[in-house]
Amino acid sequence: MNLIQKYKPKTIRDLIISKEKIMEVKRLIAERKPIIIAGPTGCGKTTLAHIMAKDMDYELLELNASDQRNKANIEEILSPAIKEASLFAKGRLVLIDDIDALSGTQDRGCIPSIANLLENTKWPVLLTTTDPFSQKLSLLRKKTALVNLEQIKDTILIDYLSGICKKENIAFDIKLIKNLASKNKGDIRATLNDLQASIKNNELISLELGERERLSSITTALSLIFRSADLKKILNSLNETDLNLDEAMLWLDENIPKEYTKKDEIYKAYSSLSKADKFKKRIIRRQHWRFLVYENFFMTVGINLSRTSNILSYPEYKRSSRLLKYFWANQKNLKGKEIARKISEKTHDSISKVRKEILPLIKIIYRNNNEISDLDLTQEEIDWLKSM
Amino acid sequence: MNSVWTEKYRPSTFAEVIGQDLILERVSALTKQKNIPNLLFAGPSGVGKTSLILAAAKELYGDNWKENVMSTNASDERGIDHVRYAVKDFSRTKPIGNAQFKLCILDEADALTKEAQQALRRTMEIYSDNVRFCLIANFSSKIIEPIQSRCTVFRFKSLDENAMAKIIEVITQKEKLIMDKKAIEAIVNIADGDVRKAINVLQTSASLNKKITDELVYNIENAVKPREIKELLMLSLQGEFTKSRDKLLDSMLKHGLSGLDVLKQIQKEILNLEISDKDKAKLIELCGEIEFRLVEGSDEYIQLEALLASFCLIGK
């Protein structure tokens, strides 16, 4: 029996998404407000939509990436449904799945026609996406509420997986479950797939987990780049991994200061890395892919040649946390952005200018228990200003 | 306080505008004839570009000016879609009431992409009967030639100290604040020709104390100035690479700074450092190369790290 199908959530209770988010979505649907549900792959966006429809007794009208989606198509499929009442259920819930998968060329004209739809429909509309801040969606963002589903926490996944194992009478070592959970970064679907693959004779066995293998290959590549004296091997080091050059660049960026200690070494290594980055951008700008040779050269041999002293220490190479930090900071700054938007409406300044030049001053005003009443800030926003 | 003072004290008639005498005279004459051309206002921020066109709009349309005016900030809406949809929709309908034409104000128009500007150029032509445009920009050079040639260009200068002091005094009286000469000088000094900044600092000061001293003004200025950039610059010159790169990421994230924002500040701070002029020249040359790469679109963080690493080498 396929676990994914068997344990497909059937009611709200089966969901492992935070209850607050579920209630928020429910409330917005009840208010007939169009919603963008955002969240990483496999966190339950589509499932949530299906359950909501069932729970609130709406007929679900779904358009997903497998349908051909263009302007005419969207209008043809959705327009009649939008206007007519549903035959059986209380109403209709329109779900447009994976909106960021709309392709620029084939699905041309979709976004404006969806925007148009949002204005004319009397039924609630749900859009799902992995990237709510994509440029493509800017037109829709203004007309919709955004509900951001976070990555499912490992601890929740671990509970969930052990629960399933118990129900299925599968003997398991909690360590294996933890591995499964952390490897898939909150992707429930992928985790269940892995779980299914790891069951043998009613017992959980260890698959040779991809991640660990991958780590060792990265480490090998990095030590070749940093330490080898064999030019050919150094040049090929990154081909041996399944890392693309962008990821490799992040790994190098994170680990150069761990590997090199002398100032001139750090300087040389970073100027090589920045040259590689320069060629990377030239590839994109000019679509001249032979520049890859140089990008790779500066990332490998260029960095290798930075060494001027003997190898003394053997650091443990770490994954870069930079992208994750960008994400967190973005989340944190959302409130500030919203406040800046409110101010910018009053002052005719751009949001970015308000954030840089005016917000710091407004914070001082609020921290000293004064306020500017016509900004219409919510209590939450005022608290945020005071806490900064 | 019930409103943002930069709005509260934005002039609503030409008579209330302080400074920019020559431009004021020309624009008010054009407005009186009820036939303004397409306009391009260029100049630094906080010198009255937006205020002047809003005053003109109120003069043109009276109390119902909002019906015939669309004002958008191009740096928030810089894509071609905005020009194609919002601006075009506004432009294609006839003006309301007795007005001859509508007015579309595009603030920070230098942030519009080249493609959006091209789209705008067509819109300007097609709907020239219905609508007049006023583009506002810091640098006129970032506006493409065909648009510039369709506009009357006015170049705004920074406000001089007298005009600035006058604006501050007007607000001081209306808000019943107590300020001495030194305090006014302090605000004029840190505003550096930018009225928006002057009024914002004034309002913040007033929220703390009705009696404003130069000390209070400078304290506020210090409190909002991000110190991190100077600190990370010092760290790199002391050879502390890892510490300075960590601080770089922190401050970029905390204040939402772009790579260019950081680089601009680093470059400014270099001039204030106590190092030999030769070293300053070297550092600034390095900044130039990195800025070039940033403009080309490279990874901001990696490029700035490379800059800091090179500073480590030059510092003692």
XYZ file of C-alpha atoms in Angstrom:
704
model
C 0.000 0.000 0.000
C 1.305 3.384 -0.946
C 1.865 5.351 2.234
C 1.339 8.699 0.577
C -2.122 7.689 -0.537
C -2.985 5.886 2.631
C -2.007 8.738 4.890
C -3.271 11.516 2.693
C -4.954 13.874 5.156
C -8.715 13.677 5.009
C -9.792 16.260 7.553
C -8.294 19.357 9.082
C -7.194 17.268 12.047
C -4.931 15.155 9.878
C -2.925 18.176 8.745
C 0.401 18.873 10.398
C 0.383 22.516 9.422
C 0.190 25.044 12.253
C -3.385 25.522 13.451
C -3.110 29.294 13.292
C -2.316 29.231 9.592
C -5.216 26.900 8.931
C -7.598 29.185 10.796
C -6.215 32.181 8.939
C -6.861 30.532 5.581
C -10.321 29.513 6.694
C -11.149 33.013 7.802
C -9.883 34.526 4.533
C -11.893 32.047 2.488
C -14.985 32.897 4.502
C -14.331 36.575 3.788
C -14.051 35.704 0.077
C -10.601 37.182 -0.048
C -8.199 35.823 -2.703
C -5.201 34.162 -1.063
C -1.692 33.282 -2.109
C -0.555 30.252 -0.115
C 3.213 30.174 -0.162
C 5.601 27.627 1.226
C 8.439 25.264 0.334
C 7.845 22.176 -1.762
C 5.894 19.446 -0.044
C 4.764 21.483 2.931
C 1.109 20.839 2.178
C -0.124 23.818 0.184
C -2.266 21.877 -2.265
C -3.448 19.436 0.365
C -4.532 22.336 2.525
C -6.602 23.708 -0.346
C -8.295 20.358 -0.962
C -9.139 19.896 2.692
C -10.445 23.420 3.028
C -12.839 22.871 0.153
C -14.094 19.689 1.734
C -14.306 21.123 5.198
C -16.227 24.207 4.168
C -18.364 22.327 1.669
C -17.137 24.046 -1.443
C -16.793 22.428 -4.821
C -13.129 22.589 -5.792
C -12.264 23.865 -9.228
C -8.608 23.156 -9.828
C -6.229 24.319 -12.512
C -2.723 22.990 -12.162
C 0.536 23.016 -14.039
C -0.452 19.969 -16.054
C -3.265 21.869 -17.687
C -2.265 24.001 -20.527
C -2.495 27.437 -19.126
C -2.780 30.430 -21.332
C -4.968 33.441 -21.368
C -7.722 31.988 -23.503
C -7.619 28.738 -21.632
C -7.879 30.258 -18.203
C -10.757 32.397 -19.266
C -12.492 29.522 -20.986
C -12.239 27.163 -18.062
C -12.711 29.547 -15.232
C -15.010 32.290 -16.397
C -18.247 30.316 -16.599
C -17.531 28.538 -13.373
C -16.885 31.785 -11.654
C -20.218 33.228 -12.398
C -22.528 30.278 -12.050
C -23.507 28.845 -8.746
C -22.408 25.332 -7.910
C -24.994 22.601 -8.343
C -24.214 20.557 -5.303
C -22.042 22.364 -2.833
C -22.408 25.635 -0.984
C -20.150 27.331 -3.450
C -16.983 27.007 -5.426
C -13.377 27.318 -4.404
C -11.019 28.049 -7.269
C -7.506 26.640 -6.886
C -4.750 27.676 -9.271
C -1.865 25.474 -8.311
C 1.829 26.299 -8.655
C 1.291 29.707 -10.039
C 5.028 30.302 -10.296
C 5.273 27.381 -12.684
C 3.531 29.441 -15.330
C 6.045 29.667 -18.078
C 6.916 33.017 -19.541
C 6.463 31.976 -23.142
C 3.817 29.296 -23.265
C 1.609 30.582 -20.521
C 1.813 34.126 -21.738
C -0.892 36.485 -20.582
C -1.929 34.296 -17.687
C -1.088 36.558 -14.815
C -3.129 39.511 -16.062
C -6.081 37.274 -16.799
C -5.831 35.736 -13.344
C -5.687 39.245 -11.889
C -8.767 40.040 -13.877
C -10.443 36.956 -12.527
C -9.681 37.956 -8.957
C -11.581 41.144 -9.504
C -14.637 39.639 -11.069
C -15.236 36.450 -9.174
C -17.582 36.068 -6.291
C -15.986 32.798 -5.232
C -12.840 32.585 -3.150
C -9.630 31.935 -5.101
C -6.536 30.180 -3.800
C -3.174 30.461 -5.527
C -0.204 28.379 -4.464
C 3.458 29.154 -4.999
C 6.869 28.346 -3.616
C 8.114 31.870 -4.164
C 5.634 34.559 -3.156
C 8.125 37.327 -3.905
C 8.756 36.385 -7.485
C 8.675 39.321 -9.865
C 6.050 37.543 -11.928
C 3.507 37.703 -9.149
C 3.850 41.388 -8.371
C 0.594 42.160 -10.139
C -1.280 39.586 -8.069
C 0.336 40.323 -4.734
C -1.474 43.592 -4.363
C -4.858 41.999 -4.771
C -4.387 39.041 -2.491
C -3.689 38.136 1.078
C -0.485 36.175 1.616
C -0.342 33.156 3.903
C 3.155 31.863 4.319
C 3.387 28.218 5.376
C 6.669 27.553 7.032
C 8.851 24.552 6.444
C 7.493 21.710 8.587
C 9.706 21.383 11.646
C 11.828 18.241 11.999
C 10.342 17.492 15.403
C 6.822 17.490 13.994
C 7.870 15.296 11.085
C 9.577 12.866 13.457
C 6.397 12.511 15.549
C 4.362 12.096 12.397
C 6.649 9.412 10.943
C 6.889 7.448 14.179
C 3.100 7.571 14.403
C 2.791 6.023 10.971
C 5.364 3.348 11.740
C 3.476 2.396 14.876
C 0.184 2.157 13.006
C 1.801 0.038 10.328
C 3.509 -2.155 12.916
C 6.930 -1.383 11.642
C 9.876 -1.732 13.968
C 12.116 1.303 13.833
C 15.199 2.920 15.232
C 14.404 6.557 16.057
C 17.763 7.584 14.607
C 16.678 6.440 11.161
C 13.469 8.446 11.484
C 15.446 11.499 12.477
C 17.666 11.039 9.456
C 14.675 10.786 7.153
C 13.155 13.933 8.620
C 16.231 16.106 8.522
C 17.275 14.961 5.085
C 14.102 16.097 3.396
C 13.936 19.570 4.886
C 10.264 19.582 5.722
C 9.067 18.053 2.473
C 6.353 15.669 3.692
C 5.846 14.038 0.326
C 9.533 13.283 -0.150
C 9.822 12.033 3.418
C 6.948 9.606 2.993
C 8.483 8.386 -0.252
C 11.753 7.732 1.531
C 9.948 6.041 4.394
C 8.197 3.757 1.954
C 11.486 2.864 0.333
C 13.113 2.147 3.687
C 10.613 -0.507 4.790
C 11.759 -4.085 4.455
C 9.921 -6.984 6.097
C 8.108 -4.732 8.520
C 11.326 -3.169 9.666
C 12.883 0.189 8.934
C 16.298 -0.165 7.362
C 18.851 2.440 6.489
C 19.014 3.400 2.859
C 22.382 4.674 1.830
C 21.240 8.188 2.383
C 22.154 10.456 -0.485
C 22.980 13.458 1.634
C 25.812 11.843 3.517
C 27.424 10.591 0.363
C 27.080 13.974 -1.132
C 28.747 15.653 1.808
C 31.804 13.506 1.512
C 32.096 14.268 -2.181
C 31.920 17.994 -1.491
C 34.533 17.698 1.200
C 36.778 15.814 -1.192
C 36.340 18.465 -3.838
C 37.079 21.266 -1.384
C 40.218 19.635 -0.102
C 41.401 19.054 -3.663
C 40.847 22.717 -4.452
C 42.493 23.958 -1.292
C 45.338 21.457 -0.984
C 46.189 19.471 -4.082
C 49.262 20.106 -6.208
C 47.945 18.256 -9.249
C 46.610 20.794 -11.742
C 44.414 18.357 -13.675
C 42.808 16.974 -10.547
C 42.139 20.455 -9.241
C 40.524 21.540 -12.501
C 38.242 18.505 -12.497
C 37.477 18.585 -8.808
C 34.044 20.138 -9.197
C 32.998 17.831 -12.038
C 33.239 14.887 -9.681
C 30.553 16.263 -7.404
C 26.900 16.621 -8.235
C 27.127 20.205 -7.069
C 26.437 22.881 -9.623
C 28.890 25.758 -9.803
C 26.555 28.150 -7.981
C 26.344 25.879 -4.970
C 30.061 25.217 -5.105
C 30.659 28.943 -5.036
C 28.666 29.234 -1.818
C 30.665 26.402 -0.250
C 33.949 28.038 -1.233
C 32.768 31.435 -0.019
C 31.903 29.974 3.373
C 35.095 27.992 3.816
C 37.913 30.161 2.454
C 38.450 31.959 5.775
C 38.489 28.595 7.560
C 41.125 27.192 5.234
C 43.431 30.167 4.886
C 44.717 32.175 7.799
C 47.174 34.632 6.292
C 45.876 37.943 5.024
C 47.463 37.689 1.594
C 46.057 34.182 1.127
C 42.539 35.309 1.998
C 42.948 38.254 -0.334
C 44.111 36.112 -3.258
C 41.448 33.479 -2.713
C 38.648 36.031 -2.623
C 39.873 37.930 -5.632
C 39.847 34.632 -7.548
C 36.359 33.853 -6.323
C 35.150 37.308 -7.271
C 36.648 36.881 -10.751
C 34.812 33.584 -11.092
C 31.620 35.361 -10.069
C 32.298 38.050 -12.661
C 32.504 35.422 -15.408
C 29.336 33.801 -14.117
C 27.460 37.051 -14.695
C 29.083 37.483 -18.116
C 27.712 34.096 -19.129
C 24.224 35.239 -18.262
C 24.540 38.647 -19.863
C 26.099 37.502 -23.105
C 24.858 33.909 -23.226
C 28.413 32.876 -24.038
C 28.747 29.560 -22.272
C 32.425 29.039 -22.979
C 33.051 31.491 -20.122
C 32.242 28.505 -17.903
C 35.815 27.342 -18.483
C 37.100 30.504 -16.839
C 34.552 30.499 -14.068
C 35.616 26.980 -13.201
C 39.310 27.863 -13.540
C 39.147 30.752 -11.082
C 37.070 28.722 -8.644
C 39.514 25.837 -8.617
C 43.071 26.575 -9.739
C 42.781 30.286 -8.979
C 41.887 29.608 -5.370
C 44.413 26.790 -5.122
C 47.244 29.136 -6.059
C 46.434 31.450 -3.142
C 48.385 29.354 -0.683
C 51.678 30.822 0.452
C 52.192 29.019 3.760
C 52.305 25.369 4.734
C 49.135 23.517 5.558
C 48.829 23.480 9.306
C 45.246 22.845 10.281
C 42.490 20.639 8.961
C 39.244 22.543 9.350
C 35.839 20.952 9.056
C 34.117 22.366 6.006
C 30.664 23.810 6.567
C 27.674 24.492 4.377
C 26.977 28.180 3.804
C 24.069 29.484 5.809
C 23.909 32.732 3.888
C 20.833 31.969 1.791
C 18.941 30.791 4.835
C 19.869 33.998 6.636
C 18.570 36.044 3.712
C 15.296 34.194 4.011
C 14.984 34.743 7.756
C 15.874 38.386 7.474
C 13.260 38.806 4.771
C 10.632 37.297 7.018
C 11.685 39.534 9.865
C 11.642 42.638 7.721
C 8.146 42.047 6.382
C 6.528 44.078 9.131
C 8.942 46.942 8.605
C 8.135 46.851 4.919
C 4.406 47.034 5.583
C 4.876 50.024 7.880
C 7.092 51.666 5.281
C 4.356 51.095 2.715
C 1.825 52.884 4.902
C 4.173 55.808 5.405
C 5.007 55.972 1.718
C 1.343 56.314 0.854
C 1.251 59.486 2.910
C 4.554 60.990 1.898
C 4.871 60.200 -1.829
C 8.266 58.581 -1.196
C 9.275 55.152 -2.414
C 9.076 52.294 0.052
C 12.811 51.713 -0.068
C 13.531 55.358 0.638
C 11.127 55.337 3.582
C 12.798 52.238 4.984
C 16.243 53.725 4.735
C 15.670 57.344 5.669
C 12.410 57.780 7.531
C 11.742 54.550 9.407
C 14.735 54.954 11.780
C 13.344 58.347 12.844
C 9.792 57.037 13.191
C 11.164 54.324 15.482
C 12.583 56.979 17.798
C 9.222 58.751 17.909
C 7.390 55.543 18.856
C 10.011 54.325 21.275
C 9.430 57.492 23.245
C 5.729 56.721 23.453
C 4.643 59.278 20.927
C 2.685 58.384 17.873
C 1.594 59.686 14.505
C -2.094 58.920 14.432
C -2.950 59.213 10.761
C -0.555 56.433 9.775
C -3.230 53.922 10.886
C -0.716 51.454 12.252
C -2.019 48.300 13.904
C -1.141 47.585 17.524
C 1.176 44.835 16.306
C 3.043 47.258 14.067
C 3.344 49.793 16.869
C 4.789 47.103 19.131
C 7.272 46.187 16.413
C 8.400 49.810 16.114
C 8.785 50.107 19.864
C 10.785 46.911 20.112
C 13.345 47.955 17.530
C 1.179 64.139 16.725
C -1.390 63.336 14.139
C 0.468 63.396 10.840
C 3.811 63.209 9.138
C 5.147 66.738 8.996
C 6.728 66.396 5.571
C 3.155 66.025 4.316
C 1.549 68.458 6.723
C 3.882 71.226 5.646
C 4.094 70.370 1.991
C 3.185 73.616 0.201
C -0.259 73.455 -1.376
C 0.006 76.669 -3.385
C 2.850 78.250 -5.321
C 2.896 81.092 -2.799
C 3.914 78.699 -0.039
C 6.859 77.241 -1.945
C 10.190 78.361 -0.556
C 13.317 78.251 -2.731
C 13.770 77.235 -6.401
C 12.726 80.770 -7.405
C 13.500 80.566 -11.121
C 11.836 77.214 -11.701
C 8.897 78.276 -9.551
C 8.361 81.315 -11.732
C 8.423 79.310 -14.981
C 6.197 76.494 -13.761
C 3.625 78.807 -12.202
C 3.472 80.823 -15.442
C 2.903 77.627 -17.446
C 0.237 76.514 -15.001
C -1.632 79.816 -15.207
C -1.964 79.320 -18.969
C -3.566 75.953 -18.151
C -1.337 74.265 -20.667
C 1.701 72.589 -19.240
C 4.007 70.524 -21.451
C 5.366 67.138 -20.415
C 7.846 67.841 -17.657
C 11.042 66.285 -16.399
C 12.150 67.464 -12.969
C 15.714 66.431 -12.176
C 17.676 67.092 -9.031
C 18.777 65.751 -5.646
C 16.210 64.510 -3.124
C 14.302 66.806 -0.812
C 14.562 69.978 -2.868
C 10.892 70.327 -3.801
C 10.393 68.443 -7.050
C 7.330 66.498 -5.911
C 6.010 69.461 -3.912
C 6.156 71.761 -6.898
C 4.238 69.445 -9.215
C 1.629 68.732 -6.522
C 1.185 72.466 -6.017
C 0.776 72.818 -9.782
C -1.809 70.015 -9.765
C -3.856 71.754 -7.080
C -3.639 75.008 -9.005
C -4.743 73.298 -12.223
C -7.638 71.266 -10.891
C -8.652 72.921 -7.623
C -10.102 70.886 -4.764
C -10.872 67.820 -6.855
C -7.317 67.540 -8.077
C -7.029 63.890 -7.114
C -9.573 62.864 -9.767
C -7.347 63.949 -12.592
C -3.962 63.110 -11.127
C -2.209 59.778 -10.856
C 0.907 59.742 -8.763
C 3.019 56.627 -8.602
C 6.418 55.880 -7.312
C 8.373 54.239 -10.045
C 10.924 52.665 -7.773
C 8.196 50.544 -6.184
C 6.561 49.862 -9.553
C 9.457 49.766 -11.887
C 8.362 47.036 -14.247
C 7.035 47.287 -17.731
C 3.697 45.889 -16.569
C 2.985 48.937 -14.485
C 3.501 51.227 -17.444
C 1.500 48.921 -19.675
C -1.485 48.581 -17.399
C -1.852 51.201 -14.696
C -0.320 54.135 -16.534
C -1.958 53.238 -19.835
C -5.382 52.727 -18.270
C -5.127 56.096 -16.626
C -3.976 57.738 -19.839
C -6.606 56.394 -22.162
C -9.614 57.886 -20.402
C -10.733 61.468 -20.801
C -10.136 64.033 -18.074
C -12.952 64.661 -15.603
C -14.760 67.995 -15.274
C -13.572 70.976 -17.249
C -9.936 69.947 -17.278
C -8.140 69.920 -20.610
C -5.877 67.037 -19.685
C -4.969 64.699 -16.837
C -1.648 64.661 -15.065
C 0.469 61.571 -14.463
C 3.288 62.003 -11.963
C 6.011 59.364 -12.070
C 8.193 59.841 -9.033
C 11.718 58.378 -9.018
C 11.368 57.730 -12.724
C 15.068 56.953 -13.022
C 14.264 53.619 -11.399
C 12.122 52.580 -14.380
C 13.771 49.914 -16.475
C 14.770 50.753 -20.021
C 11.960 48.552 -21.355
C 9.392 50.312 -19.190
C 10.685 53.654 -20.418
C 10.299 52.502 -24.014
C 6.718 51.495 -23.280
C 6.132 54.838 -21.620
C 7.405 56.685 -24.654
C 4.680 55.153 -26.819
C 2.026 55.909 -24.217
C 3.189 59.520 -24.064
C 2.758 59.833 -27.820
C -0.529 58.034 -28.249
C -2.408 59.741 -25.447
C -0.853 63.182 -25.692
C -4.349 64.684 -26.043
C -5.541 63.257 -22.756
C -2.616 63.375 -20.422
C 0.532 65.249 -19.488
C 3.388 63.544 -17.736
C 5.682 64.815 -15.053
C 8.719 62.603 -14.563
C 10.719 63.155 -11.424
C 14.274 61.842 -11.218
C 17.518 62.335 -9.384
C 19.570 61.966 -12.538
C 18.158 63.034 -15.880
C 20.834 60.944 -17.594
C 18.996 57.787 -16.524
C 15.970 58.796 -18.560
C 16.253 57.634 -22.161
C 16.827 60.292 -24.829
C 13.467 59.929 -26.632
C 11.617 60.690 -23.403
C 13.861 63.604 -22.518
C 13.229 65.088 -25.933
C 9.476 64.992 -25.280
C 9.801 66.821 -21.985
C 10.690 70.280 -20.793
C 13.577 69.659 -18.414
C 13.949 71.602 -15.183
C 17.095 71.062 -13.129
C 16.593 71.613 -9.402
C 19.482 72.672 -7.165
C 19.973 71.967 -3.462
C 18.285 74.538 -1.250
C 20.617 77.160 0.189
C 20.965 77.609 3.930
C 18.721 80.656 4.128
C 15.781 78.989 2.424
C 16.258 75.931 4.592
C 16.358 77.984 7.796
C 13.215 79.796 6.707
C 11.323 76.527 6.253
C 12.399 75.342 9.693
C 11.347 78.637 11.268
C 7.881 78.460 9.714
C 7.282 75.025 11.183
C 8.789 76.002 14.529
C 6.234 78.799 14.847
C 3.245 76.733 13.796
C 4.118 73.843 16.081
C 4.950 76.219 18.953
C 8.442 74.830 19.373
C 11.304 76.584 21.079
C 14.504 76.589 19.077
C 17.600 78.735 19.234
C 19.845 79.677 16.358
C 22.324 76.925 17.100
C 19.650 74.254 16.936
C 18.410 75.538 13.593
C 21.973 75.568 12.320
C 22.404 71.998 13.465
C 19.413 70.840 11.439
C 20.467 72.838 8.389
C 23.893 71.310 8.741
C 22.871 67.651 8.864
C 20.116 68.043 6.272
C 22.678 69.198 3.724
C 20.123 70.733 1.389
C 17.509 67.992 1.809
C 14.291 69.511 3.180
C 12.672 66.114 3.716
C 15.487 65.114 6.006
C 15.395 68.446 7.839
C 11.669 68.185 8.565
C 11.896 64.526 9.575
C 14.689 65.256 12.023
C 12.751 68.251 13.312
C 9.629 66.158 13.917
C 11.583 63.443 15.673
C 13.283 66.036 17.898
C 9.944 67.651 18.702
C 8.493 64.279 19.685
C 11.119 64.125 22.425
C 11.080 67.715 23.579
C 9.286 70.944 22.621
C 12.475 72.788 23.400
C 14.961 71.690 20.783
C 18.687 72.127 21.299
C 21.549 71.456 18.916
C 22.629 68.649 21.232
C 19.274 66.875 20.861
C 19.470 67.200 17.078
C 22.953 65.714 16.894
C 21.995 62.921 19.276
C 19.159 61.903 16.998
C 21.394 62.064 13.963
C 23.879 59.801 15.720
C 21.212 57.373 16.835
C 19.971 56.707 13.311
C 23.293 56.690 11.518
C 24.264 53.092 10.913
C 27.605 52.718 12.620
C 28.162 49.191 11.429
C 29.637 50.185 8.084
C 32.374 52.228 9.691
C 33.025 49.459 12.180
C 33.378 46.777 9.557
C 35.647 49.026 7.555
C 37.881 49.518 10.598
C 37.886 45.788 11.322
C 39.028 45.006 7.801
C 41.811 47.584 7.981
C 42.962 45.967 11.224
C 43.223 42.674 9.364
C 40.216 41.084 11.093
C 38.717 39.574 7.964
C 36.302 37.075 9.498
C 34.852 39.564 11.943
C 34.341 42.204 9.305
C 32.649 39.831 6.842
C 30.255 38.626 9.549
C 29.403 42.210 10.378
C 28.882 42.880 6.687
C 26.224 40.197 6.378
C 24.562 41.209 9.652
C 24.231 44.850 8.746
C 23.077 44.148 5.205
C 20.328 41.924 6.559
C 19.388 44.076 9.528
C 19.006 47.303 7.604
C 17.987 45.782 4.294
C 20.982 47.394 2.574
C 21.925 46.527 -0.969
C 25.546 45.911 -1.915
C 25.644 49.311 -3.553
C 24.304 51.024 -0.416
C 27.133 49.468 1.578
C 29.757 50.309 -0.992
C 28.615 53.936 -1.180
C 28.970 54.304 2.575
C 32.334 52.557 2.669
C 33.608 54.874 -0.022
C 32.379 57.949 1.894
C 33.876 56.727 5.177
C 37.283 56.163 3.571
C 37.667 59.914 3.112
C 37.261 60.418 6.879
C 39.838 57.788 7.864
C 43.099 58.754 9.481
C 45.387 57.124 6.964
C 47.756 58.505 4.361
C 46.243 60.056 1.246
C 48.071 57.474 -0.837
C 46.296 54.651 0.991
C 42.950 56.424 0.656
C 43.490 56.626 -3.086
C 44.302 52.900 -3.216
C 41.178 51.976 -1.238
C 38.937 54.126 -3.383
C 40.374 52.642 -6.552
C 39.475 49.187 -5.222
C 35.952 50.411 -4.443
C 35.614 51.591 -8.019
C 36.449 48.199 -9.481
C 34.054 46.418 -7.131
C 31.275 48.920 -7.800
C 31.719 48.258 -11.507
C 31.258 44.543 -10.903
C 28.189 45.143 -8.730
C 26.595 47.264 -11.426
C 27.257 44.433 -13.866
C 25.135 42.286 -11.575
C 27.611 40.101 -9.709
C 26.961 38.451 -6.331
C 27.013 41.410 -3.948
C 28.284 39.568 -0.933
C 31.174 37.775 -2.625
C 32.323 40.973 -4.296
C 32.225 42.925 -1.029
C 34.109 40.134 0.719
C 36.803 40.403 -1.939
C 36.927 44.143 -1.240
C 37.286 43.613 2.507
C 39.990 41.004 1.942
C 41.948 43.490 -0.142
C 41.504 46.133 2.579
C 42.945 43.680 5.113
C 46.093 43.572 3.043
C 46.477 47.350 2.794
C 45.715 48.048 6.472
C 48.383 47.653 9.094
